[in-house]
Short mmCIF file of C-alpha atoms and ligand atoms in Angstrom, two decimals:
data_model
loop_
_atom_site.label_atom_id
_atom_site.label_comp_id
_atom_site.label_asym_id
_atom_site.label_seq_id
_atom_site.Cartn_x
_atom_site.Cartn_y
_atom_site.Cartn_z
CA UNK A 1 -156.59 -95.68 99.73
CA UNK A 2 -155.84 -92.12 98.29
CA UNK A 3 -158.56 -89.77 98.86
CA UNK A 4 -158.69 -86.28 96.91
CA UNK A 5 -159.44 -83.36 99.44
CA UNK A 6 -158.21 -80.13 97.67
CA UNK A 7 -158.98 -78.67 94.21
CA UNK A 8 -156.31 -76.24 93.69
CA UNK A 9 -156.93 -76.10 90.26
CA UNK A 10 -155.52 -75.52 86.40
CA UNK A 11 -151.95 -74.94 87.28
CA UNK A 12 -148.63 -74.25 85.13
CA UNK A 13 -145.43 -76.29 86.07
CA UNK A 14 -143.92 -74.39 89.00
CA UNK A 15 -140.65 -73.39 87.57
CA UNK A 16 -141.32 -72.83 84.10
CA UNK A 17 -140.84 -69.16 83.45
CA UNK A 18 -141.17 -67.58 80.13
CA UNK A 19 -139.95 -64.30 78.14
CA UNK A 20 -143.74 -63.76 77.13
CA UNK A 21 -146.89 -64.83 78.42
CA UNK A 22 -148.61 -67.38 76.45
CA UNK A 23 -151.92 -69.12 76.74
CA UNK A 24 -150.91 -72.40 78.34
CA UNK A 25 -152.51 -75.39 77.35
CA UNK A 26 -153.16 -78.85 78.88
CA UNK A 27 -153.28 -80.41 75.46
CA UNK A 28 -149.61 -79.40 75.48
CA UNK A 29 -148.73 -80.45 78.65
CA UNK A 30 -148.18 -77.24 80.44
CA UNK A 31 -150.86 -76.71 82.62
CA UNK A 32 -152.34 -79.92 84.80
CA UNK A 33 -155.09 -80.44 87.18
CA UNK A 34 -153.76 -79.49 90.73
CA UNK A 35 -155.66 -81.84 93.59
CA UNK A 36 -154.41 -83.23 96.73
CA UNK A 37 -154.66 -86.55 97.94
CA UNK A 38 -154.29 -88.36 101.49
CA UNK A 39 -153.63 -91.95 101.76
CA UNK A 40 -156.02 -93.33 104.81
CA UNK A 41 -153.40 -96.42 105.19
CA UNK A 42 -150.15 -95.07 105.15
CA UNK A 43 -151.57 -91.11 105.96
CA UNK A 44 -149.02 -89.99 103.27
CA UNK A 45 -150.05 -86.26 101.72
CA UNK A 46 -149.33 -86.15 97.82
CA UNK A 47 -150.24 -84.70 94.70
CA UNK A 48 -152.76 -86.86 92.35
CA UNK A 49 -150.97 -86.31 89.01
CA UNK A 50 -147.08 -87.05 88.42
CA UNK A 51 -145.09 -84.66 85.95
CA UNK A 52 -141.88 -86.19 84.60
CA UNK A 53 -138.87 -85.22 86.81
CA UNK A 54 -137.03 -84.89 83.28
CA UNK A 55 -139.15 -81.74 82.63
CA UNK A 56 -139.13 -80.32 86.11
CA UNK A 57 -135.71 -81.21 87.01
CA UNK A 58 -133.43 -79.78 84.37
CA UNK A 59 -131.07 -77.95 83.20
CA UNK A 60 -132.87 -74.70 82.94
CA UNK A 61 -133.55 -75.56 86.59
CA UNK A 62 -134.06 -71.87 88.10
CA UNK A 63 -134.20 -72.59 92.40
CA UNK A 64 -130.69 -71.55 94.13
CA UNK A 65 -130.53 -72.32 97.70
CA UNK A 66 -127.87 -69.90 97.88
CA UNK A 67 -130.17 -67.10 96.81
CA UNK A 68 -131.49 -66.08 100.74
CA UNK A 69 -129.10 -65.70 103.79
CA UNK A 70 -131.59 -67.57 105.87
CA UNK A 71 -131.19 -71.07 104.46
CA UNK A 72 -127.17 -70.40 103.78
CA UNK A 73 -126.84 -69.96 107.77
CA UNK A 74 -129.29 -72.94 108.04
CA UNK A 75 -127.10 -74.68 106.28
CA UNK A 76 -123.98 -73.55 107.54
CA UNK A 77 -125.30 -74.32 111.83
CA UNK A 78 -126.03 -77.76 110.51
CA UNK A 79 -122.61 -78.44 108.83
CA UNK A 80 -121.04 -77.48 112.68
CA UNK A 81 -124.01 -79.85 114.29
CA UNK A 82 -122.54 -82.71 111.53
CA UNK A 83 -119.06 -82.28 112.17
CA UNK A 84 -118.99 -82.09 115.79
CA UNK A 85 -121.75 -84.91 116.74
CA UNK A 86 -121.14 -87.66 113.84
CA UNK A 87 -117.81 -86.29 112.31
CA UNK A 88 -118.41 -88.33 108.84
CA UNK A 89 -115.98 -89.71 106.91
CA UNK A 90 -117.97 -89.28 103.73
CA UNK A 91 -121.08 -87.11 103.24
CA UNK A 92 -123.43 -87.42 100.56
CA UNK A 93 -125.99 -84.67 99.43
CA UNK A 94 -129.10 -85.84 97.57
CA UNK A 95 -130.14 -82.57 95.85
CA UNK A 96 -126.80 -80.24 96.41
CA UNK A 97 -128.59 -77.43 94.42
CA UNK A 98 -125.61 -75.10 93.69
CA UNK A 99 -123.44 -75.85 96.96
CA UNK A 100 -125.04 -74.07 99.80
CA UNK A 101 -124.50 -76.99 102.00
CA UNK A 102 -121.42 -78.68 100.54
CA UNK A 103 -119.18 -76.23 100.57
CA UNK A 104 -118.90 -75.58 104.38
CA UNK A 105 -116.92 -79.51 103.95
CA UNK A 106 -113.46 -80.50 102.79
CA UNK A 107 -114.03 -81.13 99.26
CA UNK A 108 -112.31 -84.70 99.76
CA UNK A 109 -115.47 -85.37 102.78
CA UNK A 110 -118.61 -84.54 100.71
CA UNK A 111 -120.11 -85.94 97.34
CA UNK A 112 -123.06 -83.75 95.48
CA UNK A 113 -125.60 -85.64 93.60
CA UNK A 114 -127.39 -82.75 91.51
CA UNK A 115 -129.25 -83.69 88.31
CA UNK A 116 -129.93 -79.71 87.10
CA UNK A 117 -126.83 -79.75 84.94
CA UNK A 118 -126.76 -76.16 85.47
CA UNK A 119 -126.44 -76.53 89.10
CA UNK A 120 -124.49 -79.28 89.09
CA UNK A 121 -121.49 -77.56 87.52
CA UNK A 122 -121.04 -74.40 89.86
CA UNK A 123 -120.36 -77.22 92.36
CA UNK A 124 -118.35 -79.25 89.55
CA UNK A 125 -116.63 -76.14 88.50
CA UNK A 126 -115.29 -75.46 92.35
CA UNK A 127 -113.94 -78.67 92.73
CA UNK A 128 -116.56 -80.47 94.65
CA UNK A 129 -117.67 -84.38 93.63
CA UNK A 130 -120.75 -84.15 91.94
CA UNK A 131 -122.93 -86.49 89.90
CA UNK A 132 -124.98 -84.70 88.07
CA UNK A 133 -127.56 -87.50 87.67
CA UNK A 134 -130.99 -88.54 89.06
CA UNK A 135 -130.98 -90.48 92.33
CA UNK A 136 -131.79 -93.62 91.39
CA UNK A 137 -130.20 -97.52 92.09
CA UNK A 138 -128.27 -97.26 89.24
CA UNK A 139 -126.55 -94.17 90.75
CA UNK A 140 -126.16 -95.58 94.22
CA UNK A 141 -124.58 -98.37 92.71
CA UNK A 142 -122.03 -96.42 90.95
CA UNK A 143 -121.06 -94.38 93.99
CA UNK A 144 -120.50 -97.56 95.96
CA UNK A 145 -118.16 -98.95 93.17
CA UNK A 146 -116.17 -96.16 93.77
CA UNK A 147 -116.66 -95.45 97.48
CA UNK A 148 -117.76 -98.68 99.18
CA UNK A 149 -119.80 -96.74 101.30
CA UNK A 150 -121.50 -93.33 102.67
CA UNK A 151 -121.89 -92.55 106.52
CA UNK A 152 -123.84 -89.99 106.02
CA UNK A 153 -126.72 -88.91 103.41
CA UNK A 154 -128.53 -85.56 104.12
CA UNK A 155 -130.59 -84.19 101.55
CA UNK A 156 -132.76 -80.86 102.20
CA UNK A 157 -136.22 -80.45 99.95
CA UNK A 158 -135.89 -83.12 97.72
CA UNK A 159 -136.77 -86.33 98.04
CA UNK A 160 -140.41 -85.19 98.29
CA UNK A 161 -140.13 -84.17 94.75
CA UNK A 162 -139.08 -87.48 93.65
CA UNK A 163 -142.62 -90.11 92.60
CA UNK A 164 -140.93 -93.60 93.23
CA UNK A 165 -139.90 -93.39 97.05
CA UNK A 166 -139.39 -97.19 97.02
CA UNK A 167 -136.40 -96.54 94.45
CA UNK A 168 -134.90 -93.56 96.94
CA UNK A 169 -134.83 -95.57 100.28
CA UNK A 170 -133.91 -98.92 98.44
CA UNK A 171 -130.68 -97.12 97.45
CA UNK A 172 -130.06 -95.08 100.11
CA UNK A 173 -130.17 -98.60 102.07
CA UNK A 174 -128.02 -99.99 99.42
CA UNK A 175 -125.39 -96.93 99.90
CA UNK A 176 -125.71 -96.16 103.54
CA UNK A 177 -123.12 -97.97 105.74
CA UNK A 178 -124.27 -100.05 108.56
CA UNK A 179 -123.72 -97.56 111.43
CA UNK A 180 -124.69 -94.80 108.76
CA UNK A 181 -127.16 -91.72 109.39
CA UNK A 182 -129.71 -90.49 106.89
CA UNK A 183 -130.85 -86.73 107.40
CA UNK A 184 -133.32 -85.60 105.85
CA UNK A 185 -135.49 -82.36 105.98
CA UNK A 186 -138.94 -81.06 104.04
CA UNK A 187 -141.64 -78.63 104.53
CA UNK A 188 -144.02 -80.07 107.54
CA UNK A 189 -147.32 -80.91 107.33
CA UNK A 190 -148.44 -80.07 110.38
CA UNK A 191 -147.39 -76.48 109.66
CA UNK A 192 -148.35 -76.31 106.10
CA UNK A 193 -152.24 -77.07 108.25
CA UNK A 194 -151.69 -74.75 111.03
CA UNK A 195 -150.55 -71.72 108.25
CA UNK A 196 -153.17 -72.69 106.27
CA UNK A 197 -150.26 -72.49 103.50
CA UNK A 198 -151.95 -74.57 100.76
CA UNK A 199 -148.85 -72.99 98.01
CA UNK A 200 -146.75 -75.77 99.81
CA UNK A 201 -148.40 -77.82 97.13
CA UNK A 202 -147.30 -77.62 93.18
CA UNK A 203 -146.09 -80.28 90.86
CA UNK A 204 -142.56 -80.21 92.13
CA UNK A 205 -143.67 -80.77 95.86
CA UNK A 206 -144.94 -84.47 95.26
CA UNK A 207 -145.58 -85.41 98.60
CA UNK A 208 -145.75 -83.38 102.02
CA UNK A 209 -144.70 -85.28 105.03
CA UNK A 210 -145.87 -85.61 108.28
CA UNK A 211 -143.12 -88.03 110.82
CA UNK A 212 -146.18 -90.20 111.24
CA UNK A 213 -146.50 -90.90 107.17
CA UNK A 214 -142.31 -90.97 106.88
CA UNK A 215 -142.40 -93.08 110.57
CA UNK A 216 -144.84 -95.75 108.34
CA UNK A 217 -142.73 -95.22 105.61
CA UNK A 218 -139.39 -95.83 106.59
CA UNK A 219 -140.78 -98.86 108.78
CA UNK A 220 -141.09 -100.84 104.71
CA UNK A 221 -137.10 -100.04 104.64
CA UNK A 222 -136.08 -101.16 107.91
CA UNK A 223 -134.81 -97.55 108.96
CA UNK A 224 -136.78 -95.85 111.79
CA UNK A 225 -136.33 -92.21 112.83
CA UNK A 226 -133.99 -91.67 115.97
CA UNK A 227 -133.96 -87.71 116.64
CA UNK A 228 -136.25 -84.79 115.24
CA UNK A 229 -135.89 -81.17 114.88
CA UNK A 230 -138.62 -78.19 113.93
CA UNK A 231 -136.83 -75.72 111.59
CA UNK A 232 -137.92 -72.44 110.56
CA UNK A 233 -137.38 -72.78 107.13
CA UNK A 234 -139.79 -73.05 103.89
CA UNK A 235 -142.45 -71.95 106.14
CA UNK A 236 -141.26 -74.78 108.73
CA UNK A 237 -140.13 -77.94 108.20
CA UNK A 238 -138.65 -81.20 110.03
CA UNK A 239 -136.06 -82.62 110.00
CA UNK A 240 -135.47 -86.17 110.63
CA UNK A 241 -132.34 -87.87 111.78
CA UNK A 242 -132.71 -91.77 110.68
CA UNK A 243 -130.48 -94.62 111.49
CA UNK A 244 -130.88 -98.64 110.75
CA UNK A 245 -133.15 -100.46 113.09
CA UNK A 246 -130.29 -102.61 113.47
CA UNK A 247 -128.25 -99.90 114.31
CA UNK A 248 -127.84 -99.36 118.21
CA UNK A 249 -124.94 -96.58 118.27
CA UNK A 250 -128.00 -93.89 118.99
CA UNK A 251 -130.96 -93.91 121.32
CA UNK A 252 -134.33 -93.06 120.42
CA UNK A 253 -135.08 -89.62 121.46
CA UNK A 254 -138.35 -88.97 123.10
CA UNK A 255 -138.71 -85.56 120.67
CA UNK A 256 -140.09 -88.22 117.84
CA UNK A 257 -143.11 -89.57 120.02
CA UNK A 258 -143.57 -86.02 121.11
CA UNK A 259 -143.90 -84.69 117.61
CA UNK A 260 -146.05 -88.20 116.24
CA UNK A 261 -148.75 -86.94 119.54
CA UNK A 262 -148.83 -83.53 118.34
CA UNK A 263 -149.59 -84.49 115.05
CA UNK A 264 -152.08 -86.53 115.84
CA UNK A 265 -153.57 -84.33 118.28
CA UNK A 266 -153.65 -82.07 115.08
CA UNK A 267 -155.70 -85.06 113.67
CA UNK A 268 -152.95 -85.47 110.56
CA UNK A 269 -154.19 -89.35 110.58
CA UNK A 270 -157.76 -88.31 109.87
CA UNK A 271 -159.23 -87.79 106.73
CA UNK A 272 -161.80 -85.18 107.78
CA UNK A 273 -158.48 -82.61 109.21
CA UNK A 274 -157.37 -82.55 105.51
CA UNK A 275 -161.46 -81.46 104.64
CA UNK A 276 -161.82 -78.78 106.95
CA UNK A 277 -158.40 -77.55 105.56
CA UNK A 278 -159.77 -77.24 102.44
CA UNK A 279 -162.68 -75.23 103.06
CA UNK A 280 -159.97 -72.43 105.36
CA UNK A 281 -158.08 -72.51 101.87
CA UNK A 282 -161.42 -71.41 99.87
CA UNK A 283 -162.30 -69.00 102.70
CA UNK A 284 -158.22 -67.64 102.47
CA UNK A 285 -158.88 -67.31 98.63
CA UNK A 286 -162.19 -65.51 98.93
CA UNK A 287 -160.26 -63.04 101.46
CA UNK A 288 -157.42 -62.44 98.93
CA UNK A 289 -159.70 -61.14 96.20
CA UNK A 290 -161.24 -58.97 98.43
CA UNK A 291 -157.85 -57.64 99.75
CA UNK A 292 -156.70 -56.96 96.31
CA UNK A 293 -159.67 -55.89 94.46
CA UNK A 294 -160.36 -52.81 97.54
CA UNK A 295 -156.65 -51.71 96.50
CA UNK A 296 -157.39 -51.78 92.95
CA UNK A 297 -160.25 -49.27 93.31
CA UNK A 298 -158.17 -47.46 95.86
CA UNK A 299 -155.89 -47.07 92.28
CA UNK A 300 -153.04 -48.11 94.43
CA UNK A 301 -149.96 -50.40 92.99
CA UNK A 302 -148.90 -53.73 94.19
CA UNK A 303 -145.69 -55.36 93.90
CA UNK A 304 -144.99 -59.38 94.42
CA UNK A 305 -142.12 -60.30 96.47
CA UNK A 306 -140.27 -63.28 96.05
CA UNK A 307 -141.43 -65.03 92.88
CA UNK A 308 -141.36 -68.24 94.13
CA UNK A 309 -143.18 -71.42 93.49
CA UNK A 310 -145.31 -71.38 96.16
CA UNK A 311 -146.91 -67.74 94.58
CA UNK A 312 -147.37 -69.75 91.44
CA UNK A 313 -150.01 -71.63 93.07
CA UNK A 314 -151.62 -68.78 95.07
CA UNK A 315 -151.82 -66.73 91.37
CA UNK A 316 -153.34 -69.45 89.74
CA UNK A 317 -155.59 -70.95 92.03
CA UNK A 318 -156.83 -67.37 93.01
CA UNK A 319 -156.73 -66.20 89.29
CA UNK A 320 -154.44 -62.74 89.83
CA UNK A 321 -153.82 -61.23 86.99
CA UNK A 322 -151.56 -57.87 86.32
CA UNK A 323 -154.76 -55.98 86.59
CA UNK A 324 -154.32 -56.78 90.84
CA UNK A 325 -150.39 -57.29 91.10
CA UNK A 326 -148.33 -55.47 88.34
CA UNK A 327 -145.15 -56.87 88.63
CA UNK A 328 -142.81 -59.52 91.14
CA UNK A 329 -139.57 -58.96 92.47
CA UNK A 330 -136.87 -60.84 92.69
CA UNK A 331 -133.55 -61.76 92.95
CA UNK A 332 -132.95 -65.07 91.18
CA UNK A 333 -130.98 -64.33 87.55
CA UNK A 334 -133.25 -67.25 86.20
CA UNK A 335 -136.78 -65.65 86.79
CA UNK A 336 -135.61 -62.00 86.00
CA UNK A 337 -137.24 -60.57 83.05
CA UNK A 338 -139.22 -63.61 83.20
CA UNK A 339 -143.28 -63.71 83.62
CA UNK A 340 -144.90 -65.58 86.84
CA UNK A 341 -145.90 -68.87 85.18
CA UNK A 342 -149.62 -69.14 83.97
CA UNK A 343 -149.65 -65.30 84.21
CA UNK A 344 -149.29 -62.02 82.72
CA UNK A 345 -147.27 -60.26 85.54
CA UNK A 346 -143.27 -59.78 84.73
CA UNK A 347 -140.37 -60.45 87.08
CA UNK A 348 -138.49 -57.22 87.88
CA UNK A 349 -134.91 -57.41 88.63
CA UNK A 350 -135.03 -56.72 92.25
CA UNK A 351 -133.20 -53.00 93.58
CA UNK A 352 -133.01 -51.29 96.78
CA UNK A 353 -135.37 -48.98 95.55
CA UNK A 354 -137.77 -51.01 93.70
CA UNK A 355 -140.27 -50.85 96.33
CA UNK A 356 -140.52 -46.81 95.91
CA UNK A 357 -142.94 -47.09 93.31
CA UNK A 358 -145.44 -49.25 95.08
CA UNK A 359 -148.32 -49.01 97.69
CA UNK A 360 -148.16 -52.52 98.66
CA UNK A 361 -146.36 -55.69 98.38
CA UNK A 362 -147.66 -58.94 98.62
CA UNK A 363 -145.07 -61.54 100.12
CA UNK A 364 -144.57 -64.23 97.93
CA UNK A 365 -141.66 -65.38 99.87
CA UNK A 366 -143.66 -65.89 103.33
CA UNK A 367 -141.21 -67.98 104.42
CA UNK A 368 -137.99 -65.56 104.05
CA UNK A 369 -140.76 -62.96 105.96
CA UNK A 370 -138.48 -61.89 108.82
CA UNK A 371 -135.67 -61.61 106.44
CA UNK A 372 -137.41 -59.29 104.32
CA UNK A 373 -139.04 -57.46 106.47
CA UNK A 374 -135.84 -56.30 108.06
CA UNK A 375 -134.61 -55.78 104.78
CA UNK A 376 -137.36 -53.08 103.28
CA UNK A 377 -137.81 -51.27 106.96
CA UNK A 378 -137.19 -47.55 105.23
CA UNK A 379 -139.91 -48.32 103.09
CA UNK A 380 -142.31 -49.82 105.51
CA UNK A 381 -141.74 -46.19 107.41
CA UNK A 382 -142.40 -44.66 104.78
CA UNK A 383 -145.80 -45.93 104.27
CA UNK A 384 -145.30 -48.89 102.20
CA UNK A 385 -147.59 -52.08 103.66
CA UNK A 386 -146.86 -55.95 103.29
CA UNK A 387 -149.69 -58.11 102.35
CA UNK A 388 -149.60 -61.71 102.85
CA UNK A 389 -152.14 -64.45 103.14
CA UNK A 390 -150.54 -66.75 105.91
CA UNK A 391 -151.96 -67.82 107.94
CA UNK A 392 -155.02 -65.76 106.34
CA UNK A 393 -154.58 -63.21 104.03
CA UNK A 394 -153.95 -59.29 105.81
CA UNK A 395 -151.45 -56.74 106.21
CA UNK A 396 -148.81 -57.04 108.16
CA UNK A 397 -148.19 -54.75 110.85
P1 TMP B 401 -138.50 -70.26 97.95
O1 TMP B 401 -139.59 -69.72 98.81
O2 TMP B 401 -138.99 -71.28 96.98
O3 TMP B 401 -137.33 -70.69 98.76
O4 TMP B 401 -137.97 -69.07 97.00
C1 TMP B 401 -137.61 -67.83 97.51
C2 TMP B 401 -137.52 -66.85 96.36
O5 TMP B 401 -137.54 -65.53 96.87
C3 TMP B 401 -136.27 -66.97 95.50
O6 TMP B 401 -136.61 -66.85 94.15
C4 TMP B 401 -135.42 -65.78 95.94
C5 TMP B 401 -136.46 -64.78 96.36
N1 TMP B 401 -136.02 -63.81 97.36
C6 TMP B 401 -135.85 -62.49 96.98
O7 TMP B 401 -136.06 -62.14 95.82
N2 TMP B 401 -135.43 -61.60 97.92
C7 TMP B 401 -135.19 -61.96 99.22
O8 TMP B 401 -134.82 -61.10 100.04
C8 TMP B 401 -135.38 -63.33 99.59
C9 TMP B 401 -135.14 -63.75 101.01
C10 TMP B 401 -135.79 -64.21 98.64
#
């Protein structure tokens, strides 16, 4: 039974950046109602409405992984984890983006499956194997014409974007070989609640998992996690290593039932967790406004950094206009010269010295914080303060 227990809103599609800014229009199909939703049977998080993947997942596709050092070296220690403890003959990437994990294989050891056309061809162009096509049966099918068989599907951030998860695991089970490993890795749940970071959710990020919802999950498919890790990255994530039930070539590692206790110590199988979260995001919003509105009077300048998706919700939801933050920064070619979506405030092309002409920046990228920080030190010497609202909006020190 899907319950609603967040309201984030009138919201623009994530990713849809624009040379102008328009008045959107739900008539039209670009804005939709933003609530959340948790299942009380299978305790899966998702969004309540479902926006084609065709006009999210395109070829005007703007996201490179490639784009921030920290998730190229996550990538990269994970390739040397892969080769040395499983050693695949044949790796498949669900979601290759442009490369960032592929290319640290032998082109010969790794297919990409990529359906941003754009994407897909700096991988195609390089030499690497890559479908640009939705992952669906019909795909799977088609790869094991050609391949018999994958020992090894990772895919990093994406199947929570895709609606019908009975279609993904039915043909990853229809790929996978027999001894195969799945790995796959998402923004966690648990640490979306602890950070109070409710811009986890937009209509690309169509579920948020938790290992006890993917643990129920899986269980329909007969796969069952074997091994867990916590990851730093998009503001902390899991990732789950997942192997046949039938499957005895790896033990069960007690990190699973570990993290399953902790999340239900968090109360992630209870309805009324998921309430009280929603009343710390009003509070965090409230906060915000106050935050920004004290530097408007101040007639100091703000700056966005990182004009990611997850800032797309915190804009909207919170209603920030240019009159609060004047522009965003950032380093994507796509979103340059671009406007935040739903919003009036343009994307500069990001410089070393950008920063010089602002008071304060407000960290759109939360999760690339350490990165960044370290990055704009002269300026943070020189006066310049970081605002951000995770876990609840202040300044960082
Ligand atoms: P993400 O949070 O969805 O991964 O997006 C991160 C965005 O932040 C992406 O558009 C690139 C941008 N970015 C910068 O502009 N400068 C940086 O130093 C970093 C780390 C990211």
């Amino acid at each position: 039974m899907n319950k609603i227990f967040l309201n984030l809103g009138l919201q623009p599609l994530a990713n849809e950046y624009r040379k102008r800014p328009i008045n959107l229009s739900m008539k039209r199909g670009q804005l939709y109602n933003l609530k959340v939703c948790f299942n009380t049977k299978t305790k899966l998080v998702s969004i309540s409405k479902r926006i084609p993947s065709e006009k999210m997942f395109n070829s005007k596709y703007p996201y490179r992984s490639s784009m921030s050092k920290t998730m190229q070296s996550s990538f990269k220690k994970l390739s040397n984890k892969i080769k040395k403890k499983f050693n695949p003959d044949l790796l498949m990437e669900i979601g290759s983006n442009d490369g960032a994990l592929i290319k640290n294989f032998i082109k010969s050891k790794v297919i990409g499956v990529e359906p941003c056309k754009n994407l897909a061809k700096i991988t195609k162009n390089k030499g690497y194997i890559t479908y640009d096509k939705y992952w669906d049966f019909k795909l799977a099918s088609k790869i094991k014409k050609k391949f018999k068989s994958v020992d090894m599907i990772y895919s990093a951030n994406t199947l929570t974007h895709i609606n019908d998860l009975k279609n993904v695991f039915t043909s990853i089970n229809h790929l996978l070989s027999n001894n195969g490993v799945l790995i796959i890795e998402d923004p966690s749940l648990l640490e979306c609640i602890k950070k109070n970071s409710y811009d986890q959710f937009y209509n690309e990020h169509i579920y948020l998992f938790s290992a006890i919802a993917v643990k129920n999950l899986l269980n329909r498919f007969k796969l069952e996690i074997f091994d867990l890790e916590n990851l730093p990255t998009h503001g902390g994530s899991l990732r789950y290593f997942i192997k046949r039930k039938s499957n005895n070539k790896f033990k069960i590692s007690n990190r699973v039932n570990i993290q399953i206790n902790i999340e239900k110590i968090h109360g992630l199988n209870k309805l009324i967790t998921y309430k009280k979260f929603s009343i710390n995001v009003l509070k965090s919003k409230k906060k915000l406004l106050q935050i920004l509105n004290k530097i408007k009077k101040d007639k100091k300048k703000i700056i966005g950094y990182g004009a990611t998706a997850k800032a797309v919700t915190v804009l909207n939801y919170c209603n920030i206009n240019r009159n609060l933050i004047s522009n965003f920064t950032d380093t994507t070619p796509e979103k340059i010269n671009n406007y935040m979506p739903g919003k009036d405030i343009k994307i500069l092309k990001y410089n070393k010295n950008i920063l010089q002409s602002y008071h304060y920046a407000f960290l759109g990228a939360w999760n690339f914080k350490k990165e960044i920080i370290n990055k704009e030190k002269k300026f943070i010497k020189n006066g310049l303060k970081f605002i951000t609202h995770i876990p609840f909006p202040k300044f960082i020190d």
